[in-house]
Amino acid sequence: MQDIAGQLHAWHTAGRPFAVATVTAVSGSAPREPGAALAVDEDGEAVGSVSGGCVEGEVYELCREVLRTGRPVVRHFGYGDEDAFAAGLTCGGSVDVLVQRVRPGADAGLDAALAAVAEGLPVALVRVVAGPPGLLGAALAVTADGSRGSLGGGPLEAAAADGARAMLAAGRTGRVVLDREGRPCGEEAADGVVLLVESYAAPPRMLVFGAIDFAAAVARIGAFLGYRVTVCDARAVFATARRFPDADEVVVDWPHRYLEREAAAGALDGRTVVCVLTHDEKFDVPLLTAALRLPVAYVGAMGSRRTHRDRLARLRAAGLTGAELARLRSPIGLDLGGRTPEETAVAVAAEIVAHRRGGTCLPLTLGEGPVHGGPTRGGPLHGARARGGLPSLPFPPEAASVSP
């Protein structure tokens, strides 16, 4: 829902009711993840997507129906269903979708969550996606210091709020099943209540060091991927907002000093990516020495293979261990054969996405498994989201999967 939060907030602020369809579980080759949403307002305007096109028409009509009736519904779309082709679902996967009406002022949980997401404030939205009919669609907006809305009160609501708060702190999204006493249980339990916990945090950060033309292209594609992009260089004549219009901020400072200051301020996390494009050892060595010792997701450095070998020798002399050096992606990016700044930026972005999602970096035509399906195979950048078809995720959040 985060990608359409601006439009939803605009509708909500204007007092316009709408229906929102949210993916609650996926399996197989389904292109969207839990939390993906499509919304339709009273005038029939639609925003967002739940399937990348496979079942959008069917879900659109469901939204129109729920707008009329006000009754939330859950619908499963799978390749083996009788209406698979009627709904356009030919990708081979399956998705579960919750559709509910949102009327401004009618649900404190949804009201609070929409406002927080639109303002970029951390919030976990907890919704009942299966269980007692009277609770379907019930919503609770959980922040670090409180909650709004209701799941019916009692131990279930208290346990859901505590667990969602922990998941929010870890930036995780997933399905959770609790019984009415707030204890973890399986979806097959007679009194089980299935919850979708969606964590919405500030965008992940991309730090680009080196105010060169390649940095401008990397900043542009980083912004396109949803990162909050910072460009940093010690040379004020090059580090200007005019040269980097796609960056959220341009900083004039020595790169390692800026990185260390941001780390000390708690402004970096396990989603942060660091791209070192400076091409100058007086910048590179202290910067990479600091970066490779931080718990960030990705550290890449530009340069030829000879530059990389020389850089490794200097980093070893600076005291970095073999394990720390193994984290360095250099030369940065995948081998796409690109030469221009834009082509290089695509190669850098491709490596970051592959590291994040555990991609093989091989052409899809060489594979035989699901294009989108299965848990993430490798990258630690954000981890894998919860997927339907896998066991439901119990609290504590260490067992849950991550969001965006």
PDB file of C-alpha atoms in Angstrom, residues 65-245:
ATOM      1  CA  GLU A  65     -18.927  -4.404  -5.228  1.00  0.00           C
ATOM      2  CA  VAL A  66     -17.400  -3.869  -1.777  1.00  0.00           C
ATOM      3  CA  LEU A  67     -17.857  -0.117  -2.179  1.00  0.00           C
ATOM      4  CA  ARG A  68     -21.579  -0.762  -2.683  1.00  0.00           C
ATOM      5  CA  THR A  69     -22.086  -3.346   0.063  1.00  0.00           C
ATOM      6  CA  GLY A  70     -19.510  -2.286   2.651  1.00  0.00           C
ATOM      7  CA  ARG A  71     -18.803  -5.953   3.412  1.00  0.00           C
ATOM      8  CA  PRO A  72     -15.135  -7.039   3.291  1.00  0.00           C
ATOM      9  CA  VAL A  73     -14.340 -10.132   1.243  1.00  0.00           C
ATOM     10  CA  VAL A  74     -11.339 -12.418   0.778  1.00  0.00           C
ATOM     11  CA  ARG A  75     -10.739 -13.957  -2.629  1.00  0.00           C
ATOM     12  CA  HIS A  76      -8.227 -16.577  -3.766  1.00  0.00           C
ATOM     13  CA  PHE A  77      -6.943 -16.543  -7.340  1.00  0.00           C
ATOM     14  CA  GLY A  78      -5.040 -19.592  -8.536  1.00  0.00           C
ATOM     15  CA  TYR A  79      -4.123 -21.125 -11.866  1.00  0.00           C
ATOM     16  CA  GLY A  80      -6.201 -24.205 -11.139  1.00  0.00           C
ATOM     17  CA  ASP A  81      -9.357 -22.273 -10.346  1.00  0.00           C
ATOM     18  CA  GLU A  82     -12.350 -22.560 -12.650  1.00  0.00           C
ATOM     19  CA  ASP A  83     -12.227 -18.841 -13.330  1.00  0.00           C
ATOM     20  CA  ALA A  84      -8.443 -18.654 -13.752  1.00  0.00           C
ATOM     21  CA  PHE A  85      -8.574 -17.740 -17.400  1.00  0.00           C
ATOM     22  CA  ALA A  86     -11.651 -15.567 -16.985  1.00  0.00           C
ATOM     23  CA  ALA A  87      -9.708 -13.562 -14.429  1.00  0.00           C
ATOM     24  CA  GLY A  88      -6.622 -13.588 -16.593  1.00  0.00           C
ATOM     25  CA  LEU A  89      -4.484 -15.537 -14.097  1.00  0.00           C
ATOM     26  CA  THR A  90      -2.103 -17.442 -16.378  1.00  0.00           C
ATOM     27  CA  CYS A  91       1.179 -16.897 -14.512  1.00  0.00           C
ATOM     28  CA  GLY A  92       0.959 -20.204 -12.637  1.00  0.00           C
ATOM     29  CA  GLY A  93       0.979 -18.689  -9.139  1.00  0.00           C
ATOM     30  CA  SER A  94      -1.770 -17.848  -6.714  1.00  0.00           C
ATOM     31  CA  VAL A  95      -2.725 -14.832  -4.641  1.00  0.00           C
ATOM     32  CA  ASP A  96      -5.085 -14.194  -1.750  1.00  0.00           C
ATOM     33  CA  VAL A  97      -6.657 -10.742  -1.704  1.00  0.00           C
ATOM     34  CA  LEU A  98      -8.556  -8.919   1.035  1.00  0.00           C
ATOM     35  CA  VAL A  99     -10.954  -6.230  -0.257  1.00  0.00           C
ATOM     36  CA  GLN A 100     -12.479  -3.750   2.180  1.00  0.00           C
ATOM     37  CA  ARG A 101     -14.175  -0.377   2.076  1.00  0.00           C
ATOM     38  CA  VAL A 102     -12.473   2.622   3.644  1.00  0.00           C
ATOM     39  CA  ARG A 103     -14.645   5.545   4.726  1.00  0.00           C
ATOM     40  CA  PRO A 104     -12.897   8.513   6.365  1.00  0.00           C
ATOM     41  CA  GLY A 105     -13.643   8.546  10.068  1.00  0.00           C
ATOM     42  CA  ALA A 106     -15.189   5.070  10.130  1.00  0.00           C
ATOM     43  CA  ASP A 107     -12.120   3.094  11.221  1.00  0.00           C
ATOM     44  CA  ALA A 108      -9.558   4.642  13.558  1.00  0.00           C
ATOM     45  CA  GLY A 109      -6.938   2.046  12.709  1.00  0.00           C
ATOM     46  CA  LEU A 110      -7.085   2.590   8.961  1.00  0.00           C
ATOM     47  CA  ASP A 111      -7.334   6.364   9.401  1.00  0.00           C
ATOM     48  CA  ALA A 112      -4.191   6.443  11.550  1.00  0.00           C
ATOM     49  CA  ALA A 113      -2.243   4.075   9.311  1.00  0.00           C
ATOM     50  CA  LEU A 114      -3.020   6.001   6.120  1.00  0.00           C
ATOM     51  CA  ALA A 115      -1.999   9.288   7.724  1.00  0.00           C
ATOM     52  CA  ALA A 116       1.263   7.840   9.061  1.00  0.00           C
ATOM     53  CA  VAL A 117       2.244   6.177   5.782  1.00  0.00           C
ATOM     54  CA  ALA A 118       1.503   9.331   3.803  1.00  0.00           C
ATOM     55  CA  GLU A 119       3.687  11.360   6.190  1.00  0.00           C
ATOM     56  CA  GLY A 120       6.514   8.820   6.088  1.00  0.00           C
ATOM     57  CA  LEU A 121       6.155   7.936   9.772  1.00  0.00           C
ATOM     58  CA  PRO A 122       6.926   4.377  10.923  1.00  0.00           C
ATOM     59  CA  VAL A 123       3.753   2.358  11.477  1.00  0.00           C
ATOM     60  CA  ALA A 124       2.669  -1.273  11.381  1.00  0.00           C
ATOM     61  CA  LEU A 125      -0.820  -1.912  10.023  1.00  0.00           C
ATOM     62  CA  VAL A 126      -2.337  -5.094  11.450  1.00  0.00           C
ATOM     63  CA  ARG A 127      -5.456  -6.466   9.761  1.00  0.00           C
ATOM     64  CA  VAL A 128      -7.499  -9.620  10.251  1.00  0.00           C
ATOM     65  CA  VAL A 129      -7.437 -11.507   6.939  1.00  0.00           C
ATOM     66  CA  ALA A 130      -9.023 -14.788   8.094  1.00  0.00           C
ATOM     67  CA  GLY A 131     -10.862 -15.961  11.180  1.00  0.00           C
ATOM     68  CA  PRO A 132     -14.146 -14.981  12.822  1.00  0.00           C
ATOM     69  CA  PRO A 133     -16.353 -13.270  10.198  1.00  0.00           C
ATOM     70  CA  GLY A 134     -17.057 -10.371  12.525  1.00  0.00           C
ATOM     71  CA  LEU A 135     -13.352  -9.538  12.717  1.00  0.00           C
ATOM     72  CA  LEU A 136     -12.532  -9.724   9.005  1.00  0.00           C
ATOM     73  CA  GLY A 137     -10.833  -6.483   7.977  1.00  0.00           C
ATOM     74  CA  ALA A 138     -10.472  -5.197  11.552  1.00  0.00           C
ATOM     75  CA  ALA A 139      -7.447  -2.923  11.684  1.00  0.00           C
ATOM     76  CA  LEU A 140      -4.920  -1.782  14.253  1.00  0.00           C
ATOM     77  CA  ALA A 141      -2.282   0.878  13.539  1.00  0.00           C
ATOM     78  CA  VAL A 142       0.744   0.267  15.752  1.00  0.00           C
ATOM     79  CA  THR A 143       3.544   2.741  16.403  1.00  0.00           C
ATOM     80  CA  ALA A 144       6.534   2.611  18.726  1.00  0.00           C
ATOM     81  CA  ASP A 145       4.565   4.176  21.563  1.00  0.00           C
ATOM     82  CA  GLY A 146       0.929   3.268  21.027  1.00  0.00           C
ATOM     83  CA  SER A 147      -1.846   2.005  18.768  1.00  0.00           C
ATOM     84  CA  ARG A 148      -5.104   3.136  17.178  1.00  0.00           C
ATOM     85  CA  GLY A 149      -8.036   1.020  16.120  1.00  0.00           C
ATOM     86  CA  SER A 150      -9.245  -2.316  17.436  1.00  0.00           C
ATOM     87  CA  LEU A 151      -9.059  -6.045  16.858  1.00  0.00           C
ATOM     88  CA  GLY A 152     -11.826  -6.662  19.379  1.00  0.00           C
ATOM     89  CA  GLY A 153      -9.767  -5.977  22.489  1.00  0.00           C
ATOM     90  CA  GLY A 154      -8.542  -8.559  24.961  1.00  0.00           C
ATOM     91  CA  PRO A 155      -5.367 -10.649  24.860  1.00  0.00           C
ATOM     92  CA  LEU A 156      -5.502 -11.107  21.067  1.00  0.00           C
ATOM     93  CA  GLU A 157      -5.256  -7.365  20.479  1.00  0.00           C
ATOM     94  CA  ALA A 158      -2.559  -6.905  23.121  1.00  0.00           C
ATOM     95  CA  ALA A 159      -0.419  -9.707  21.705  1.00  0.00           C
ATOM     96  CA  ALA A 160      -0.901  -8.463  18.147  1.00  0.00           C
ATOM     97  CA  ALA A 161       0.152  -4.943  19.122  1.00  0.00           C
ATOM     98  CA  ASP A 162       3.258  -6.137  20.974  1.00  0.00           C
ATOM     99  CA  GLY A 163       4.314  -8.423  18.152  1.00  0.00           C
ATOM    100  CA  ALA A 164       3.613  -5.856  15.445  1.00  0.00           C
ATOM    101  CA  ARG A 165       5.679  -3.289  17.324  1.00  0.00           C
ATOM    102  CA  ALA A 166       8.626  -5.687  17.341  1.00  0.00           C
ATOM    103  CA  MET A 167       8.139  -6.414  13.632  1.00  0.00           C
ATOM    104  CA  LEU A 168       8.014  -2.689  12.918  1.00  0.00           C
ATOM    105  CA  ALA A 169      11.319  -2.175  14.724  1.00  0.00           C
ATOM    106  CA  ALA A 170      12.838  -4.874  12.510  1.00  0.00           C
ATOM    107  CA  GLY A 171      11.136  -3.576   9.346  1.00  0.00           C
ATOM    108  CA  ARG A 172       9.337  -6.872   8.792  1.00  0.00           C
ATOM    109  CA  THR A 173       6.074  -7.790   7.085  1.00  0.00           C
ATOM    110  CA  GLY A 174       4.328 -11.155   7.364  1.00  0.00           C
ATOM    111  CA  ARG A 175       1.293 -13.269   8.165  1.00  0.00           C
ATOM    112  CA  VAL A 176       0.840 -14.191  11.812  1.00  0.00           C
ATOM    113  CA  VAL A 177      -1.677 -16.602  13.345  1.00  0.00           C
ATOM    114  CA  LEU A 178      -2.819 -16.210  16.958  1.00  0.00           C
ATOM    115  CA  ASP A 179      -5.634 -17.778  18.934  1.00  0.00           C
ATOM    116  CA  ARG A 180      -8.146 -15.602  20.794  1.00  0.00           C
ATOM    117  CA  GLU A 181      -5.856 -15.673  23.840  1.00  0.00           C
ATOM    118  CA  GLY A 182      -2.997 -14.184  21.828  1.00  0.00           C
ATOM    119  CA  ARG A 183      -0.970 -17.389  21.581  1.00  0.00           C
ATOM    120  CA  PRO A 184       0.717 -18.438  18.315  1.00  0.00           C
ATOM    121  CA  CYS A 185      -1.067 -21.285  16.542  1.00  0.00           C
ATOM    122  CA  GLY A 186      -1.497 -22.789  13.081  1.00  0.00           C
ATOM    123  CA  GLU A 187      -3.978 -21.598  10.458  1.00  0.00           C
ATOM    124  CA  GLU A 188      -5.821 -24.878  10.849  1.00  0.00           C
ATOM    125  CA  ALA A 189      -6.644 -24.116  14.508  1.00  0.00           C
ATOM    126  CA  ALA A 190     -10.367 -23.760  15.140  1.00  0.00           C
ATOM    127  CA  ASP A 191      -9.965 -20.451  16.956  1.00  0.00           C
ATOM    128  CA  GLY A 192      -7.050 -19.180  14.876  1.00  0.00           C
ATOM    129  CA  VAL A 193      -7.053 -15.566  13.716  1.00  0.00           C
ATOM    130  CA  VAL A 194      -4.831 -14.833  10.708  1.00  0.00           C
ATOM    131  CA  LEU A 195      -3.257 -11.390  10.735  1.00  0.00           C
ATOM    132  CA  LEU A 196      -1.369  -9.547   8.036  1.00  0.00           C
ATOM    133  CA  VAL A 197       1.207  -7.235   9.607  1.00  0.00           C
ATOM    134  CA  GLU A 198       2.524  -4.620   7.166  1.00  0.00           C
ATOM    135  CA  SER A 199       5.485  -2.599   8.395  1.00  0.00           C
ATOM    136  CA  TYR A 200       5.987   0.814   6.850  1.00  0.00           C
ATOM    137  CA  ALA A 201       9.247   2.559   7.624  1.00  0.00           C
ATOM    138  CA  ALA A 202      11.244   5.378   6.107  1.00  0.00           C
ATOM    139  CA  PRO A 203      12.679   4.543   2.659  1.00  0.00           C
ATOM    140  CA  PRO A 204      16.043   2.752   2.650  1.00  0.00           C
ATOM    141  CA  ARG A 205      19.084   4.910   2.028  1.00  0.00           C
ATOM    142  CA  MET A 206      21.544   4.925  -0.848  1.00  0.00           C
ATOM    143  CA  LEU A 207      24.794   6.774  -0.180  1.00  0.00           C
ATOM    144  CA  VAL A 208      26.695   7.672  -3.348  1.00  0.00           C
ATOM    145  CA  PHE A 209      30.228   8.933  -2.790  1.00  0.00           C
ATOM    146  CA  GLY A 210      31.963  10.790  -5.593  1.00  0.00           C
ATOM    147  CA  ALA A 211      30.287  13.677  -7.439  1.00  0.00           C
ATOM    148  CA  ILE A 212      30.927  12.437 -10.983  1.00  0.00           C
ATOM    149  CA  ASP A 213      28.703  11.833 -14.004  1.00  0.00           C
ATOM    150  CA  PHE A 214      28.330   8.153 -13.097  1.00  0.00           C
ATOM    151  CA  ALA A 215      27.075   9.235  -9.676  1.00  0.00           C
ATOM    152  CA  ALA A 216      24.314  11.306 -11.268  1.00  0.00           C
ATOM    153  CA  ALA A 217      23.065   8.241 -13.168  1.00  0.00           C
ATOM    154  CA  VAL A 218      23.319   6.012 -10.073  1.00  0.00           C
ATOM    155  CA  ALA A 219      21.418   8.606  -8.032  1.00  0.00           C
ATOM    156  CA  ARG A 220      18.690   8.699 -10.683  1.00  0.00           C
ATOM    157  CA  ILE A 221      18.168   4.952 -10.732  1.00  0.00           C
ATOM    158  CA  GLY A 222      18.446   4.743  -6.955  1.00  0.00           C
ATOM    159  CA  ALA A 223      15.593   7.215  -6.619  1.00  0.00           C
ATOM    160  CA  PHE A 224      13.614   5.186  -9.179  1.00  0.00           C
ATOM    161  CA  LEU A 225      14.083   2.080  -7.008  1.00  0.00           C
ATOM    162  CA  GLY A 226      12.699   3.918  -3.986  1.00  0.00           C
ATOM    163  CA  TYR A 227      15.877   4.799  -2.115  1.00  0.00           C
ATOM    164  CA  ARG A 228      16.472   8.071  -0.322  1.00  0.00           C
ATOM    165  CA  VAL A 229      19.624   9.113  -2.144  1.00  0.00           C
ATOM    166  CA  THR A 230      22.508  11.133  -0.733  1.00  0.00           C
ATOM    167  CA  VAL A 231      25.458  12.231  -2.877  1.00  0.00           C
ATOM    168  CA  CYS A 232      28.580  13.163  -0.929  1.00  0.00           C
ATOM    169  CA  ASP A 233      31.916  14.607  -2.066  1.00  0.00           C
ATOM    170  CA  ALA A 234      34.562  16.760  -0.411  1.00  0.00           C
ATOM    171  CA  ARG A 235      34.794  19.033  -3.468  1.00  0.00           C
ATOM    172  CA  ALA A 236      32.191  21.769  -3.245  1.00  0.00           C
ATOM    173  CA  VAL A 237      32.568  22.770  -6.887  1.00  0.00           C
ATOM    174  CA  PHE A 238      31.294  19.332  -7.982  1.00  0.00           C
ATOM    175  CA  ALA A 239      28.876  18.469  -5.165  1.00  0.00           C
ATOM    176  CA  THR A 240      25.965  20.732  -6.087  1.00  0.00           C
ATOM    177  CA  ALA A 241      22.214  20.180  -6.137  1.00  0.00           C
ATOM    178  CA  ARG A 242      22.077  21.402  -9.715  1.00  0.00           C
ATOM    179  CA  ARG A 243      24.360  18.564 -10.880  1.00  0.00           C
ATOM    180  CA  PHE A 244      22.360  15.959  -8.947  1.00  0.00           C
ATOM    181  CA  PRO A 245      18.666  16.865  -9.255  1.00  0.00           C
TER     182      PRO A 245
END
